[in-house]
């Protein structure tokens, strides 16, 4: 029996989007806008927007989530008051759940603390300058005593899709496991060190999770050794 497909969408520029009808979609931050075409195809598609309070303060992100009007919003840094960002009618139609500490408790179910800490080496190898990276690493871990960075919102969305849909395959679009810009105009960048950490962690997903992944992104496919979907694309 063919597995049902769950779609995860990120904000990488020039993303290759699959031309399929799905019952459930997870979208990270401003990539919410990309899910609208699937909602038009199938109004019954259940769409989950993963974001956080910091992202919702950014107009370019918030407006895209508002335009989509997902079925659910998952805030990854604790419960938030959605009425700070959206009008009452909008909020009343959208359910809200939350994860604490950027979903680190969920991540600890599948990664050891050591693995999460090693991913922080992205601060060294993804900073463009090793010396600067070492200083940044020391500052973050030993002076600020920050917890592990863990997965970014896009890759956290992948983990959520995998763990909440255990009998489904998860198709990833618009996530490349590299630093760079978002497809929409936004002064913020997706830093290389977060891309390095994401790549390190996705490659080390438990086999029973990773085996259900496929992607339309060639970088994601090569870096994480995930099957590349070449057909049925927009």
PDB file of N, CA and C in Angstrom, residues 109-191:
ATOM      1  N   UNK A 109      14.535  13.611  22.040  1.00  0.00           N
ATOM      2  CA  UNK A 109      13.996  12.251  21.925  1.00  0.00           C
ATOM      3  C   UNK A 109      14.698  11.476  20.816  1.00  0.00           C
ATOM      4  N   UNK A 110      15.339  12.192  19.895  1.00  0.00           N
ATOM      5  CA  UNK A 110      15.925  11.542  18.726  1.00  0.00           C
ATOM      6  C   UNK A 110      17.421  11.802  18.570  1.00  0.00           C
ATOM      7  N   UNK A 111      17.936  12.758  19.333  1.00  0.00           N
ATOM      8  CA  UNK A 111      19.361  13.052  19.314  1.00  0.00           C
ATOM      9  C   UNK A 111      19.895  13.060  20.743  1.00  0.00           C
ATOM     10  N   UNK A 112      21.098  12.548  20.916  1.00  0.00           N
ATOM     11  CA  UNK A 112      21.730  12.646  22.222  1.00  0.00           C
ATOM     12  C   UNK A 112      22.160  14.090  22.469  1.00  0.00           C
ATOM     13  N   UNK A 113      22.392  14.413  23.721  1.00  0.00           N
ATOM     14  CA  UNK A 113      22.863  15.756  24.057  1.00  0.00           C
ATOM     15  C   UNK A 113      24.193  16.027  23.364  1.00  0.00           C
ATOM     16  N   UNK A 114      25.055  14.992  23.296  1.00  0.00           N
ATOM     17  CA  UNK A 114      26.359  15.158  22.647  1.00  0.00           C
ATOM     18  C   UNK A 114      26.192  15.503  21.169  1.00  0.00           C
ATOM     19  N   UNK A 115      25.273  14.820  20.486  1.00  0.00           N
ATOM     20  CA  UNK A 115      25.043  15.096  19.064  1.00  0.00           C
ATOM     21  C   UNK A 115      24.564  16.525  18.863  1.00  0.00           C
ATOM     22  N   UNK A 116      23.655  16.977  19.716  1.00  0.00           N
ATOM     23  CA  UNK A 116      23.161  18.351  19.616  1.00  0.00           C
ATOM     24  C   UNK A 116      24.284  19.355  19.863  1.00  0.00           C
ATOM     25  N   UNK A 117      25.185  19.012  20.787  1.00  0.00           N
ATOM     26  CA  UNK A 117      26.304  19.904  21.077  1.00  0.00           C
ATOM     27  C   UNK A 117      27.306  19.938  19.930  1.00  0.00           C
ATOM     28  N   UNK A 118      27.578  18.786  19.341  1.00  0.00           N
ATOM     29  CA  UNK A 118      28.525  18.747  18.219  1.00  0.00           C
ATOM     30  C   UNK A 118      27.993  19.583  17.055  1.00  0.00           C
ATOM     31  N   UNK A 119      26.659  19.620  16.894  1.00  0.00           N
ATOM     32  CA  UNK A 119      26.074  20.451  15.837  1.00  0.00           C
ATOM     33  C   UNK A 119      26.436  21.923  16.018  1.00  0.00           C
ATOM     34  N   UNK A 120      26.727  22.320  17.259  1.00  0.00           N
ATOM     35  CA  UNK A 120      27.134  23.697  17.519  1.00  0.00           C
ATOM     36  C   UNK A 120      28.494  24.029  16.908  1.00  0.00           C
ATOM     37  N   UNK A 121      29.237  23.002  16.469  1.00  0.00           N
ATOM     38  CA  UNK A 121      30.496  23.253  15.781  1.00  0.00           C
ATOM     39  C   UNK A 121      30.259  24.016  14.478  1.00  0.00           C
ATOM     40  N   UNK A 122      28.995  24.086  14.067  1.00  0.00           N
ATOM     41  CA  UNK A 122      28.662  24.934  12.930  1.00  0.00           C
ATOM     42  C   UNK A 122      29.111  26.367  13.161  1.00  0.00           C
ATOM     43  N   UNK A 123      29.140  26.789  14.417  1.00  0.00           N
ATOM     44  CA  UNK A 123      29.612  28.131  14.749  1.00  0.00           C
ATOM     45  C   UNK A 123      31.069  28.316  14.325  1.00  0.00           C
ATOM     46  N   UNK A 124      31.828  27.214  14.314  1.00  0.00           N
ATOM     47  CA  UNK A 124      33.233  27.265  13.909  1.00  0.00           C
ATOM     48  C   UNK A 124      33.367  27.108  12.401  1.00  0.00           C
ATOM     49  N   UNK A 125      32.815  26.015  11.881  1.00  0.00           N
ATOM     50  CA  UNK A 125      33.043  25.663  10.481  1.00  0.00           C
ATOM     51  C   UNK A 125      32.099  26.383   9.513  1.00  0.00           C
ATOM     52  N   UNK A 126      31.064  27.005  10.041  1.00  0.00           N
ATOM     53  CA  UNK A 126      30.134  27.704   9.163  1.00  0.00           C
ATOM     54  C   UNK A 126      30.209  29.210   9.284  1.00  0.00           C
ATOM     55  N   UNK A 127      31.272  29.715   9.895  1.00  0.00           N
ATOM     56  CA  UNK A 127      31.388  31.161  10.102  1.00  0.00           C
ATOM     57  C   UNK A 127      32.234  31.851   9.052  1.00  0.00           C
ATOM     58  N   UNK A 128      32.888  31.080   8.173  1.00  0.00           N
ATOM     59  CA  UNK A 128      33.702  31.685   7.130  1.00  0.00           C
ATOM     60  C   UNK A 128      35.117  32.003   7.554  1.00  0.00           C
ATOM     61  N   UNK A 129      35.341  32.045   8.862  1.00  0.00           N
ATOM     62  CA  UNK A 129      36.666  32.318   9.409  1.00  0.00           C
ATOM     63  C   UNK A 129      36.822  31.454  10.660  1.00  0.00           C
ATOM     64  N   UNK A 130      37.769  30.531  10.630  1.00  0.00           N
ATOM     65  CA  UNK A 130      37.910  29.565  11.720  1.00  0.00           C
ATOM     66  C   UNK A 130      38.193  30.241  13.054  1.00  0.00           C
ATOM     67  N   UNK A 131      39.091  31.207  13.066  1.00  0.00           N
ATOM     68  CA  UNK A 131      39.438  31.888  14.315  1.00  0.00           C
ATOM     69  C   UNK A 131      38.226  32.604  14.890  1.00  0.00           C
ATOM     70  N   UNK A 132      37.526  33.348  14.032  1.00  0.00           N
ATOM     71  CA  UNK A 132      36.316  34.027  14.481  1.00  0.00           C
ATOM     72  C   UNK A 132      35.289  33.010  14.969  1.00  0.00           C
ATOM     73  N   UNK A 133      35.191  31.886  14.254  1.00  0.00           N
ATOM     74  CA  UNK A 133      34.247  30.845  14.628  1.00  0.00           C
ATOM     75  C   UNK A 133      34.556  30.232  15.974  1.00  0.00           C
ATOM     76  N   UNK A 134      35.839  30.014  16.253  1.00  0.00           N
ATOM     77  CA  UNK A 134      36.241  29.463  17.555  1.00  0.00           C
ATOM     78  C   UNK A 134      35.869  30.428  18.673  1.00  0.00           C
ATOM     79  N   UNK A 135      36.122  31.713  18.455  1.00  0.00           N
ATOM     80  CA  UNK A 135      35.779  32.720  19.457  1.00  0.00           C
ATOM     81  C   UNK A 135      34.270  32.777  19.674  1.00  0.00           C
ATOM     82  N   UNK A 136      33.503  32.683  18.596  1.00  0.00           N
ATOM     83  CA  UNK A 136      32.034  32.680  18.691  1.00  0.00           C
ATOM     84  C   UNK A 136      31.552  31.446  19.451  1.00  0.00           C
ATOM     85  N   UNK A 137      32.174  30.308  19.179  1.00  0.00           N
ATOM     86  CA  UNK A 137      31.824  29.058  19.845  1.00  0.00           C
ATOM     87  C   UNK A 137      32.096  29.157  21.354  1.00  0.00           C
ATOM     88  N   UNK A 138      33.266  29.639  21.714  1.00  0.00           N
ATOM     89  CA  UNK A 138      33.638  29.788  23.127  1.00  0.00           C
ATOM     90  C   UNK A 138      32.697  30.757  23.826  1.00  0.00           C
ATOM     91  N   UNK A 139      32.396  31.865  23.174  1.00  0.00           N
ATOM     92  CA  UNK A 139      31.504  32.864  23.760  1.00  0.00           C
ATOM     93  C   UNK A 139      30.114  32.282  24.011  1.00  0.00           C
ATOM     94  N   UNK A 140      29.577  31.565  23.027  1.00  0.00           N
ATOM     95  CA  UNK A 140      28.225  31.021  23.144  1.00  0.00           C
ATOM     96  C   UNK A 140      28.128  29.953  24.221  1.00  0.00           C
ATOM     97  N   UNK A 141      29.119  29.047  24.254  1.00  0.00           N
ATOM     98  CA  UNK A 141      29.027  27.899  25.163  1.00  0.00           C
ATOM     99  C   UNK A 141      29.537  28.178  26.565  1.00  0.00           C
ATOM    100  N   UNK A 142      30.647  28.901  26.654  1.00  0.00           N
ATOM    101  CA  UNK A 142      31.307  29.008  27.952  1.00  0.00           C
ATOM    102  C   UNK A 142      31.095  30.347  28.659  1.00  0.00           C
ATOM    103  N   UNK A 143      30.753  31.369  27.918  1.00  0.00           N
ATOM    104  CA  UNK A 143      30.489  32.666  28.544  1.00  0.00           C
ATOM    105  C   UNK A 143      28.984  32.896  28.678  1.00  0.00           C
ATOM    106  N   UNK A 144      28.261  32.769  27.590  1.00  0.00           N
ATOM    107  CA  UNK A 144      26.800  32.942  27.635  1.00  0.00           C
ATOM    108  C   UNK A 144      26.091  31.678  28.126  1.00  0.00           C
ATOM    109  N   UNK A 145      26.779  30.528  28.064  1.00  0.00           N
ATOM    110  CA  UNK A 145      26.226  29.230  28.484  1.00  0.00           C
ATOM    111  C   UNK A 145      24.892  28.942  27.794  1.00  0.00           C
ATOM    112  N   UNK A 146      24.895  29.140  26.497  1.00  0.00           N
ATOM    113  CA  UNK A 146      23.683  28.905  25.723  1.00  0.00           C
ATOM    114  C   UNK A 146      23.420  27.414  25.549  1.00  0.00           C
ATOM    115  N   UNK A 147      22.156  27.014  25.485  1.00  0.00           N
ATOM    116  CA  UNK A 147      21.829  25.614  25.207  1.00  0.00           C
ATOM    117  C   UNK A 147      22.178  25.299  23.755  1.00  0.00           C
ATOM    118  N   UNK A 148      22.137  24.039  23.342  1.00  0.00           N
ATOM    119  CA  UNK A 148      22.425  23.696  21.948  1.00  0.00           C
ATOM    120  C   UNK A 148      21.509  24.454  20.983  1.00  0.00           C
ATOM    121  N   UNK A 149      22.041  24.827  19.834  1.00  0.00           N
ATOM    122  CA  UNK A 149      21.235  25.533  18.829  1.00  0.00           C
ATOM    123  C   UNK A 149      20.105  24.637  18.337  1.00  0.00           C
ATOM    124  N   UNK A 150      20.428  23.376  18.096  1.00  0.00           N
ATOM    125  CA  UNK A 150      19.432  22.451  17.573  1.00  0.00           C
ATOM    126  C   UNK A 150      19.020  22.803  16.158  1.00  0.00           C
ATOM    127  N   UNK A 151      17.885  22.275  15.744  1.00  0.00           N
ATOM    128  CA  UNK A 151      17.380  22.470  14.389  1.00  0.00           C
ATOM    129  C   UNK A 151      16.766  23.856  14.199  1.00  0.00           C
ATOM    130  N   UNK A 152      16.886  24.382  13.003  1.00  0.00           N
ATOM    131  CA  UNK A 152      16.195  25.626  12.668  1.00  0.00           C
ATOM    132  C   UNK A 152      14.709  25.329  12.470  1.00  0.00           C
ATOM    133  N   UNK A 153      13.922  26.379  12.269  1.00  0.00           N
ATOM    134  CA  UNK A 153      12.475  26.199  12.130  1.00  0.00           C
ATOM    135  C   UNK A 153      12.129  25.263  10.970  1.00  0.00           C
ATOM    136  N   UNK A 154      12.832  25.398   9.852  1.00  0.00           N
ATOM    137  CA  UNK A 154      12.556  24.545   8.706  1.00  0.00           C
ATOM    138  C   UNK A 154      12.782  23.074   9.013  1.00  0.00           C
ATOM    139  N   UNK A 155      13.921  22.758   9.601  1.00  0.00           N
ATOM    140  CA  UNK A 155      14.231  21.357   9.895  1.00  0.00           C
ATOM    141  C   UNK A 155      13.461  20.842  11.110  1.00  0.00           C
ATOM    142  N   UNK A 156      13.099  21.720  12.023  1.00  0.00           N
ATOM    143  CA  UNK A 156      12.200  21.318  13.106  1.00  0.00           C
ATOM    144  C   UNK A 156      10.849  20.922  12.517  1.00  0.00           C
ATOM    145  N   UNK A 157      10.415  21.629  11.484  1.00  0.00           N
ATOM    146  CA  UNK A 157       9.162  21.284  10.804  1.00  0.00           C
ATOM    147  C   UNK A 157       9.244  19.880  10.205  1.00  0.00           C
ATOM    148  N   UNK A 158      10.409  19.525   9.676  1.00  0.00           N
ATOM    149  CA  UNK A 158      10.612  18.180   9.129  1.00  0.00           C
ATOM    150  C   UNK A 158      10.485  17.139  10.236  1.00  0.00           C
ATOM    151  N   UNK A 159      11.136  17.390  11.356  1.00  0.00           N
ATOM    152  CA  UNK A 159      11.077  16.443  12.476  1.00  0.00           C
ATOM    153  C   UNK A 159       9.646  16.290  12.980  1.00  0.00           C
ATOM    154  N   UNK A 160       8.917  17.387  13.073  1.00  0.00           N
ATOM    155  CA  UNK A 160       7.526  17.315  13.507  1.00  0.00           C
ATOM    156  C   UNK A 160       6.683  16.501  12.532  1.00  0.00           C
ATOM    157  N   UNK A 161       6.886  16.740  11.234  1.00  0.00           N
ATOM    158  CA  UNK A 161       6.125  16.005  10.221  1.00  0.00           C
ATOM    159  C   UNK A 161       6.400  14.506  10.315  1.00  0.00           C
ATOM    160  N   UNK A 162       7.651  14.133  10.522  1.00  0.00           N
ATOM    161  CA  UNK A 162       8.025  12.725  10.621  1.00  0.00           C
ATOM    162  C   UNK A 162       7.435  12.061  11.860  1.00  0.00           C
ATOM    163  N   UNK A 163       7.486  12.757  12.977  1.00  0.00           N
ATOM    164  CA  UNK A 163       7.065  12.145  14.245  1.00  0.00           C
ATOM    165  C   UNK A 163       5.558  12.191  14.458  1.00  0.00           C
ATOM    166  N   UNK A 164       4.878  13.117  13.823  1.00  0.00           N
ATOM    167  CA  UNK A 164       3.425  13.214  13.965  1.00  0.00           C
ATOM    168  C   UNK A 164       2.667  12.413  12.902  1.00  0.00           C
ATOM    169  N   UNK A 165       3.404  11.888  11.939  1.00  0.00           N
ATOM    170  CA  UNK A 165       2.790  11.121  10.843  1.00  0.00           C
ATOM    171  C   UNK A 165       3.642   9.880  10.584  1.00  0.00           C
ATOM    172  N   UNK A 166       3.588   8.952  11.507  1.00  0.00           N
ATOM    173  CA  UNK A 166       4.534   7.842  11.530  1.00  0.00           C
ATOM    174  C   UNK A 166       4.397   6.877  10.354  1.00  0.00           C
ATOM    175  N   UNK A 167       3.256   6.864   9.687  1.00  0.00           N
ATOM    176  CA  UNK A 167       3.048   5.937   8.573  1.00  0.00           C
ATOM    177  C   UNK A 167       3.128   6.624   7.216  1.00  0.00           C
ATOM    178  N   UNK A 168       3.585   7.865   7.213  1.00  0.00           N
ATOM    179  CA  UNK A 168       3.629   8.637   5.968  1.00  0.00           C
ATOM    180  C   UNK A 168       5.063   8.935   5.553  1.00  0.00           C
ATOM    181  N   UNK A 169       5.244   9.165   4.240  1.00  0.00           N
ATOM    182  CA  UNK A 169       6.516   9.683   3.774  1.00  0.00           C
ATOM    183  C   UNK A 169       6.443  11.208   3.842  1.00  0.00           C
ATOM    184  N   UNK A 170       7.582  11.832   4.013  1.00  0.00           N
ATOM    185  CA  UNK A 170       7.625  13.293   4.163  1.00  0.00           C
ATOM    186  C   UNK A 170       8.465  13.881   3.034  1.00  0.00           C
ATOM    187  N   UNK A 171       7.827  14.709   2.237  1.00  0.00           N
ATOM    188  CA  UNK A 171       8.471  15.347   1.088  1.00  0.00           C
ATOM    189  C   UNK A 171       8.862  16.769   1.457  1.00  0.00           C
ATOM    190  N   UNK A 172      10.147  17.086   1.285  1.00  0.00           N
ATOM    191  CA  UNK A 172      10.687  18.390   1.686  1.00  0.00           C
ATOM    192  C   UNK A 172      10.975  19.241   0.455  1.00  0.00           C
ATOM    193  N   UNK A 173      10.471  20.468   0.467  1.00  0.00           N
ATOM    194  CA  UNK A 173      10.714  21.414  -0.633  1.00  0.00           C
ATOM    195  C   UNK A 173      11.126  22.762  -0.053  1.00  0.00           C
ATOM    196  N   UNK A 174      12.085  23.412  -0.673  1.00  0.00           N
ATOM    197  CA  UNK A 174      12.484  24.749  -0.223  1.00  0.00           C
ATOM    198  C   UNK A 174      13.382  24.769   0.986  1.00  0.00           C
ATOM    199  N   UNK A 175      14.044  23.647   1.280  1.00  0.00           N
ATOM    200  CA  UNK A 175      15.024  23.582   2.365  1.00  0.00           C
ATOM    201  C   UNK A 175      16.275  22.942   1.779  1.00  0.00           C
ATOM    202  N   UNK A 176      17.419  23.654   1.849  1.00  0.00           N
ATOM    203  CA  UNK A 176      18.620  23.179   1.175  1.00  0.00           C
ATOM    204  C   UNK A 176      19.791  22.818   2.057  1.00  0.00           C
ATOM    205  N   UNK A 177      19.643  23.016   3.390  1.00  0.00           N
ATOM    206  CA  UNK A 177      20.713  22.696   4.347  1.00  0.00           C
ATOM    207  C   UNK A 177      21.975  23.518   4.100  1.00  0.00           C
ATOM    208  N   UNK A 178      21.780  24.729   3.583  1.00  0.00           N
ATOM    209  CA  UNK A 178      22.877  25.665   3.376  1.00  0.00           C
ATOM    210  C   UNK A 178      22.413  27.061   3.792  1.00  0.00           C
ATOM    211  N   UNK A 179      23.381  27.924   4.079  1.00  0.00           N
ATOM    212  CA  UNK A 179      23.033  29.304   4.374  1.00  0.00           C
ATOM    213  C   UNK A 179      22.605  30.032   3.109  1.00  0.00           C
ATOM    214  N   UNK A 180      21.985  31.188   3.281  1.00  0.00           N
ATOM    215  CA  UNK A 180      21.573  31.978   2.124  1.00  0.00           C
ATOM    216  C   UNK A 180      20.395  32.878   2.431  1.00  0.00           C
ATOM    217  N   UNK A 181      19.819  33.437   1.383  1.00  0.00           N
ATOM    218  CA  UNK A 181      18.700  34.357   1.521  1.00  0.00           C
ATOM    219  C   UNK A 181      17.373  33.600   1.560  1.00  0.00           C
ATOM    220  N   UNK A 182      16.314  34.313   1.971  1.00  0.00           N
ATOM    221  CA  UNK A 182      14.960  33.813   1.836  1.00  0.00           C
ATOM    222  C   UNK A 182      14.432  34.241   0.465  1.00  0.00           C
ATOM    223  N   UNK A 183      13.404  33.565  -0.024  1.00  0.00           N
ATOM    224  CA  UNK A 183      12.873  33.921  -1.348  1.00  0.00           C
ATOM    225  C   UNK A 183      12.133  35.249  -1.326  1.00  0.00           C
ATOM    226  N   UNK A 184      11.657  35.671  -0.157  1.00  0.00           N
ATOM    227  CA  UNK A 184      10.963  36.950  -0.060  1.00  0.00           C
ATOM    228  C   UNK A 184      11.919  38.018   0.455  1.00  0.00           C
ATOM    229  N   UNK A 185      11.576  39.271   0.207  1.00  0.00           N
ATOM    230  CA  UNK A 185      12.438  40.370   0.612  1.00  0.00           C
ATOM    231  C   UNK A 185      12.469  40.477   2.131  1.00  0.00           C
ATOM    232  N   UNK A 186      13.630  40.266   2.664  1.00  0.00           N
ATOM    233  CA  UNK A 186      13.812  40.291   4.116  1.00  0.00           C
ATOM    234  C   UNK A 186      15.291  40.529   4.379  1.00  0.00           C
ATOM    235  N   UNK A 187      15.592  41.492   5.205  1.00  0.00           N
ATOM    236  CA  UNK A 187      16.998  41.861   5.409  1.00  0.00           C
ATOM    237  C   UNK A 187      17.793  40.770   6.126  1.00  0.00           C
ATOM    238  N   UNK A 188      17.098  39.890   6.843  1.00  0.00           N
ATOM    239  CA  UNK A 188      17.788  38.817   7.540  1.00  0.00           C
ATOM    240  C   UNK A 188      18.244  37.727   6.587  1.00  0.00           C
ATOM    241  N   UNK A 189      19.319  37.047   6.954  1.00  0.00           N
ATOM    242  CA  UNK A 189      19.863  35.941   6.166  1.00  0.00           C
ATOM    243  C   UNK A 189      19.760  34.647   6.979  1.00  0.00           C
ATOM    244  N   UNK A 190      19.751  33.532   6.264  1.00  0.00           N
ATOM    245  CA  UNK A 190      19.852  32.238   6.910  1.00  0.00           C
ATOM    246  C   UNK A 190      21.348  31.938   7.004  1.00  0.00           C
ATOM    247  N   UNK A 191      21.945  32.028   8.206  1.00  0.00           N
ATOM    248  CA  UNK A 191      23.408  31.959   8.316  1.00  0.00           C
ATOM    249  C   UNK A 191      23.984  30.588   7.981  1.00  0.00           C
TER     250      UNK A 191
END
